[in-house]
């Protein structure tokens, strides 16, 4: 832990889509967290730390890349349980993140079983540890923020779908914005307390806006008209399963609360559409053209004895349907 304050979210230049997605998950953590895709050096951890300041506890916990399952969920002391008749629990990362933000850098490089476990706890809000007939349960309600660079490996579609919202950051920032980013970062590094004091008015306004939206959230109905629009658009996008519909509806309601509205409107549905669909959309692949039954003269031509070694009878490759591939920006790998 450190006494150095976090860079204020209100002072971050650009990244408006990501800031909105983070605020929506702060308003309704049941959305399921945010998966951020982007190259290194795009202030992903800075934005996630800034989100912690908008929550009641302000807790920010990072999951180390090489963490084990015990480090993640915690451990039970079986000797104490057998000798003293009580289960002595040593908290893990999930317990420490309760009420705050759990930040997982390079989530695509974590073992799949850890990602699955992490997402299960994030969805249920409870962590259950069982060892040799002894169990312990504790609250683990946190906003999950994961980052990844697809050039270094993809998440399995089943795990990708478990993240509520998905935002992609572009590595190409305009010169004027780049200058503003560098200047603010230098000012913060030289005197963090003074920099945060200069931005306290804007940060407090953002904090109060999120608090007000959280308080108003329960009064905004998840109405059938909004649900009908969302289900039709999910069907048109060809998404698998029903999680997109639920996440989209929750995010639209959080956006309505963010605007201070009393009901979900088409504006709210459109504002969060890409967040909910980007990592789930599956464009229907075009049907394969029918094979021409007329034999091609080139197909019947005898191969040259000096060529085509290893062609194994010149059998044509059969086309296999693979579905649409998600576009991945060409970001540089980490050194």
Coordinates of C-alpha atoms in Angstrom, one line a residue:
X1 CA 0.0 0.0 0.0
X2 CA 1.1 3.6 -0.7
X3 CA 0.1 7.0 0.4
X4 CA 0.6 8.4 -3.1
X5 CA -2.9 9.4 -4.4
X6 CA -4.3 8.0 -7.6
X7 CA -4.3 10.0 -10.8
X8 CA -7.8 11.6 -10.9
X9 CA -10.2 10.0 -13.5
X10 CA -11.5 13.5 -14.3
X11 CA -8.0 14.6 -15.3
X12 CA -7.5 11.9 -17.9
X13 CA -7.3 13.3 -21.4
X14 CA -9.4 11.5 -24.0
X15 CA -10.5 7.8 -23.7
X16 CA -14.1 9.0 -23.3
X17 CA -15.7 5.7 -24.2
X18 CA -13.6 3.8 -21.6
X19 CA -14.3 6.4 -18.9
X20 CA -18.0 6.0 -19.6
X21 CA -17.8 2.2 -19.4
X22 CA -16.0 2.4 -16.1
X23 CA -18.5 4.8 -14.6
X24 CA -21.4 2.6 -15.7
X25 CA -19.8 -0.4 -13.9
X26 CA -19.3 1.8 -10.8
X27 CA -23.0 2.6 -11.0
X28 CA -24.1 -1.0 -11.4
X29 CA -21.3 -3.6 -10.6
X30 CA -23.8 -6.3 -11.7
X31 CA -22.9 -5.4 -15.3
X32 CA -20.0 -7.7 -14.9
X33 CA -16.9 -5.5 -15.3
X34 CA -14.9 -4.2 -18.2
X35 CA -12.4 -5.9 -20.5
X36 CA -10.0 -3.3 -22.0
X37 CA -8.1 -4.1 -25.2
X38 CA -5.2 -1.9 -26.2
X39 CA -1.5 -1.6 -26.6
X40 CA 0.9 -0.8 -23.7
X41 CA 1.3 2.7 -22.5
X42 CA -2.4 3.6 -22.9
X43 CA -3.0 4.4 -19.2
X44 CA -5.2 1.4 -18.7
X45 CA -4.1 0.9 -15.1
X46 CA -4.3 4.7 -14.4
X47 CA -8.0 4.7 -15.5
X48 CA -8.7 1.6 -13.4
X49 CA -7.1 3.2 -10.3
X50 CA -9.1 6.3 -11.0
X51 CA -12.3 4.2 -10.9
X52 CA -11.6 3.1 -7.4
X53 CA -11.9 6.6 -6.1
X54 CA -15.6 6.6 -7.4
X55 CA -16.5 3.7 -5.2
X56 CA -17.3 3.8 -1.5
X57 CA -14.2 1.9 -0.3
X58 CA -11.7 3.2 -2.8
X59 CA -9.9 -0.2 -2.6
X60 CA -7.7 -1.1 -5.6
X61 CA -6.2 -4.6 -5.8
X62 CA -4.1 -6.0 -8.5
X63 CA -3.9 -9.7 -9.3
X64 CA -0.3 -10.7 -10.1
X65 CA 0.2 -12.4 -13.4
X66 CA 1.8 -15.5 -11.8
X67 CA -0.8 -15.9 -9.0
X68 CA -1.8 -19.4 -7.9
X69 CA -5.4 -20.5 -7.1
X70 CA -4.6 -20.3 -3.4
X71 CA -3.3 -16.7 -3.8
X72 CA -6.5 -15.8 -5.6
X73 CA -9.2 -17.5 -3.4
X74 CA -7.4 -17.8 0.0
X75 CA -6.4 -20.8 2.1
X76 CA -7.9 -22.8 5.0
X77 CA -5.6 -24.0 7.8
X78 CA -6.7 -27.6 8.2
X79 CA -4.4 -28.2 11.2
X80 CA -6.2 -25.5 13.1
X81 CA -9.6 -26.9 12.0
X82 CA -8.6 -30.4 13.2
X83 CA -6.9 -29.4 16.4
X84 CA -9.0 -26.4 17.5
X85 CA -12.3 -27.2 15.8
X86 CA -12.4 -24.0 13.9
X87 CA -11.6 -23.1 10.3
X88 CA -8.9 -20.5 10.1
X89 CA -9.0 -18.6 6.9
X90 CA -6.2 -16.7 5.3
X91 CA -7.7 -14.2 2.9
X92 CA -6.6 -14.1 -0.7
X93 CA -6.9 -11.4 -3.4
X94 CA -10.6 -11.8 -3.8
X95 CA -11.2 -11.0 -0.1
X96 CA -9.0 -8.0 -0.2
X97 CA -10.8 -6.6 -3.3
X98 CA -14.2 -6.8 -1.7
X99 CA -16.0 -3.5 -2.1
X100 CA -13.4 -2.1 -4.5
X101 CA -11.7 -2.7 -7.9
X102 CA -9.9 -5.9 -8.9
X103 CA -7.5 -5.2 -11.7
X104 CA -6.2 -8.1 -13.8
X105 CA -3.5 -7.0 -16.2
X106 CA -3.0 -9.3 -19.3
X107 CA -6.0 -11.4 -18.3
X108 CA -5.5 -13.4 -21.5
X109 CA -2.2 -14.8 -20.2
X110 CA -3.8 -16.2 -17.0
X111 CA -4.6 -19.9 -17.0
X112 CA -8.2 -20.5 -18.2
X113 CA -9.3 -22.2 -14.9
X114 CA -8.2 -19.1 -12.9
X115 CA -10.1 -16.8 -15.3
X116 CA -13.2 -19.0 -15.0
X117 CA -13.0 -19.0 -11.2
X118 CA -12.4 -15.2 -11.1
X119 CA -15.4 -14.6 -13.3
X120 CA -17.7 -16.9 -11.3
X121 CA -16.9 -15.1 -8.1
X122 CA -17.4 -11.7 -9.8
X123 CA -20.8 -12.8 -11.0
X124 CA -22.0 -14.3 -7.7
X125 CA -20.4 -11.8 -5.3
X126 CA -19.4 -14.7 -3.0
X127 CA -16.2 -16.7 -2.7
X128 CA -16.5 -20.3 -1.4
X129 CA -13.5 -22.3 -0.4
X130 CA -13.8 -26.0 0.3
X131 CA -11.0 -28.3 1.5
X132 CA -11.5 -31.8 2.8
X133 CA -15.1 -31.3 4.0
X134 CA -14.3 -27.9 5.5
X135 CA -15.7 -24.8 3.9
X136 CA -15.6 -21.0 4.3
X137 CA -17.7 -18.4 2.5
X138 CA -17.1 -14.6 2.4
X139 CA -18.4 -11.6 0.4
X140 CA -16.4 -10.7 -2.7
X141 CA -18.2 -7.9 -4.4
X142 CA -15.9 -5.9 -6.7
X143 CA -15.7 -4.2 -10.0
X144 CA -13.6 -6.4 -12.3
X145 CA -11.3 -4.7 -14.8
X146 CA -9.2 -6.8 -17.1
X147 CA -6.8 -5.7 -19.8
X148 CA -5.3 -7.6 -22.8
X149 CA -3.4 -7.3 -26.0
X150 CA -4.9 -9.7 -28.5
X151 CA -1.6 -9.9 -30.3
X152 CA -0.3 -11.8 -27.3
X153 CA -3.1 -14.4 -27.2
X154 CA -6.9 -14.4 -27.3
X155 CA -9.3 -15.4 -24.5
X156 CA -11.5 -18.3 -25.3
X157 CA -15.0 -17.2 -26.5
X158 CA -16.6 -18.7 -23.4
X159 CA -14.5 -16.5 -21.1
X160 CA -14.6 -13.5 -23.3
X161 CA -18.4 -13.5 -23.1
X162 CA -18.3 -13.5 -19.3
X163 CA -17.0 -9.9 -19.2
X164 CA -19.9 -7.5 -19.2
X165 CA -18.5 -4.7 -21.4
X166 CA -15.6 -4.5 -23.8
X167 CA -13.7 -1.4 -24.9
X168 CA -10.8 -1.1 -27.4
X169 CA -8.3 1.7 -27.1
X170 CA -6.5 3.1 -30.2
X171 CA -2.8 3.5 -30.0
X172 CA -2.9 6.5 -32.4
X173 CA -3.4 9.7 -30.4
X174 CA -3.4 13.1 -32.0
X175 CA -0.3 15.3 -31.3
X176 CA -2.4 17.9 -29.3
X177 CA -3.9 15.2 -27.0
X178 CA -0.5 13.6 -26.6
X179 CA 1.0 16.9 -25.4
X180 CA -1.8 17.4 -22.9
X181 CA -1.4 13.8 -21.6
X182 CA 2.3 14.2 -21.1
X183 CA 2.0 17.6 -19.4
X184 CA -0.6 16.4 -16.9
X185 CA 1.4 13.3 -16.2
X186 CA 4.5 15.4 -15.5
X187 CA 2.6 17.7 -13.2
X188 CA 1.2 14.8 -11.3
X189 CA 4.5 13.1 -10.9
X190 CA 6.2 16.3 -9.7
X191 CA 3.6 17.0 -6.9
X192 CA 0.7 14.4 -6.7
X193 CA -1.0 16.1 -3.8
X194 CA -1.1 19.5 -5.4
X195 CA -2.2 18.1 -8.7
X196 CA -5.1 16.2 -7.0
X197 CA -6.0 19.4 -5.1
X198 CA -6.3 21.3 -8.4
X199 CA -8.7 18.7 -9.8
X200 CA -10.6 18.1 -6.6
X201 CA -13.7 20.1 -7.8
X202 CA -14.0 18.1 -11.0
X203 CA -13.3 14.8 -9.2
X204 CA -15.8 15.5 -6.5
X205 CA -18.5 16.4 -9.1
X206 CA -17.8 13.1 -10.9
X207 CA -17.9 11.2 -7.6
X208 CA -21.3 12.8 -6.7
X209 CA -22.7 12.1 -10.1
X210 CA -21.9 8.4 -9.8
X211 CA -23.3 8.3 -6.2
X212 CA -26.5 9.9 -7.3
X213 CA -26.8 7.5 -10.3
X214 CA -26.3 4.5 -7.9
X215 CA -29.1 5.8 -5.6
X216 CA -31.5 6.4 -8.5
X217 CA -30.7 3.1 -10.3
X218 CA -33.4 1.0 -8.5
X219 CA -36.1 3.5 -9.5
X220 CA -35.5 3.0 -13.2
X221 CA -37.5 0.1 -14.5
X222 CA -36.1 -2.6 -16.8
X223 CA -39.1 -2.0 -19.1
X224 CA -40.3 -4.4 -21.8
X225 CA -40.1 -1.8 -24.6
X226 CA -36.3 -1.4 -24.1
X227 CA -35.9 -5.1 -23.7
X228 CA -37.7 -5.7 -27.0
X229 CA -35.3 -3.4 -28.9
X230 CA -32.3 -5.0 -27.3
X231 CA -33.3 -8.6 -28.0
X232 CA -34.1 -7.8 -31.6
X233 CA -30.7 -6.1 -32.1
X234 CA -28.9 -9.0 -30.3
X235 CA -30.6 -11.5 -32.6
X236 CA -29.6 -9.4 -35.7
X237 CA -26.0 -9.3 -34.5
X238 CA -26.0 -13.1 -34.2
X239 CA -24.7 -13.2 -30.6
X240 CA -24.4 -16.6 -28.8
X241 CA -26.5 -17.1 -25.7
X242 CA -28.4 -14.5 -23.7
X243 CA -25.8 -12.7 -21.6
X244 CA -25.5 -9.9 -24.1
X245 CA -29.2 -9.1 -23.7
X246 CA -28.9 -8.9 -20.0
X247 CA -25.7 -6.9 -19.9
X248 CA -27.0 -4.5 -22.5
X249 CA -30.2 -3.9 -20.6
X250 CA -28.3 -3.3 -17.3
X251 CA -25.8 -1.0 -19.0
X252 CA -28.6 1.0 -20.7
X253 CA -30.3 1.4 -17.3
X254 CA -27.1 2.6 -15.7
X255 CA -26.6 5.1 -18.6
X256 CA -30.1 6.4 -18.0
X257 CA -29.2 6.9 -14.3
X258 CA -26.0 8.5 -15.4
X259 CA -28.0 11.0 -17.4
X260 CA -30.4 11.6 -14.6
X261 CA -33.3 10.2 -16.5
X262 CA -36.2 8.3 -15.0
X263 CA -36.5 5.7 -17.8
X264 CA -34.4 3.9 -20.4
X265 CA -34.6 5.6 -23.8
X266 CA -33.2 4.8 -27.2
X267 CA -30.4 7.1 -26.5
X268 CA -29.3 4.9 -23.6
X269 CA -29.6 1.8 -25.7
X270 CA -27.5 3.2 -28.5
X271 CA -24.8 4.7 -26.1
X272 CA -23.8 1.3 -24.7
X273 CA -24.5 -1.0 -27.8
X274 CA -20.9 -1.3 -28.8
X275 CA -19.7 -2.0 -25.3
X276 CA -22.1 -5.0 -25.0
X277 CA -21.7 -6.3 -28.6
X278 CA -18.1 -5.8 -29.6
X279 CA -16.8 -9.0 -28.1
X280 CA -19.9 -11.0 -28.7
X281 CA -21.0 -10.0 -32.2
X282 CA -20.8 -12.8 -34.8
X283 CA -21.6 -11.8 -38.3
X284 CA -23.2 -14.6 -40.3
X285 CA -20.7 -15.9 -42.8
X286 CA -21.8 -15.8 -46.4
X287 CA -23.0 -19.1 -47.8
X288 CA -20.4 -21.0 -49.8
X289 CA -20.9 -20.7 -53.6
X290 CA -22.0 -23.9 -55.4
X291 CA -19.3 -25.9 -57.0
X292 CA -19.2 -25.8 -60.8
X293 CA -19.9 -29.4 -62.0
X294 CA -18.3 -28.7 -65.4
X295 CA -14.8 -30.2 -65.3
X296 CA -12.0 -27.6 -65.6
X297 CA -9.4 -28.4 -68.2
X298 CA -6.7 -27.4 -65.7
X299 CA -8.0 -30.0 -63.2
X300 CA -7.6 -32.8 -65.7
X301 CA -4.2 -31.7 -66.9
X302 CA -1.5 -34.3 -66.0
X303 CA 1.1 -33.1 -63.5
X304 CA 4.7 -32.6 -64.6
X305 CA 6.8 -35.5 -63.3
X306 CA 9.4 -33.0 -62.1
X307 CA 7.0 -30.8 -60.2
X308 CA 4.3 -31.2 -57.5
X309 CA 6.4 -33.4 -55.1
X310 CA 4.3 -34.2 -52.0
X311 CA 0.9 -33.2 -53.5
X312 CA -0.5 -36.6 -52.7
X313 CA -2.7 -37.2 -55.7
X314 CA -3.5 -33.5 -56.3
X315 CA -6.7 -33.7 -54.2
X316 CA -8.2 -30.2 -53.7
X317 CA -8.5 -28.9 -50.2
X318 CA -12.0 -28.9 -48.8
X319 CA -13.4 -25.6 -47.5
X320 CA -14.4 -25.7 -43.8
X321 CA -16.7 -23.1 -42.3
X322 CA -14.8 -21.3 -39.5
X323 CA -17.2 -18.3 -38.9
X324 CA -16.3 -14.7 -38.8
X325 CA -13.0 -13.6 -37.3
X326 CA -13.0 -10.7 -34.9
X327 CA -10.8 -7.8 -36.2
X328 CA -7.7 -7.4 -34.1
X329 CA -5.7 -4.1 -34.3
X330 CA -2.0 -4.6 -35.1
X331 CA -0.5 -3.5 -31.8
X332 CA 3.2 -4.1 -31.0
X333 CA 4.0 -6.9 -28.6
X334 CA 5.6 -6.1 -25.3
X335 CA 9.4 -6.1 -25.4

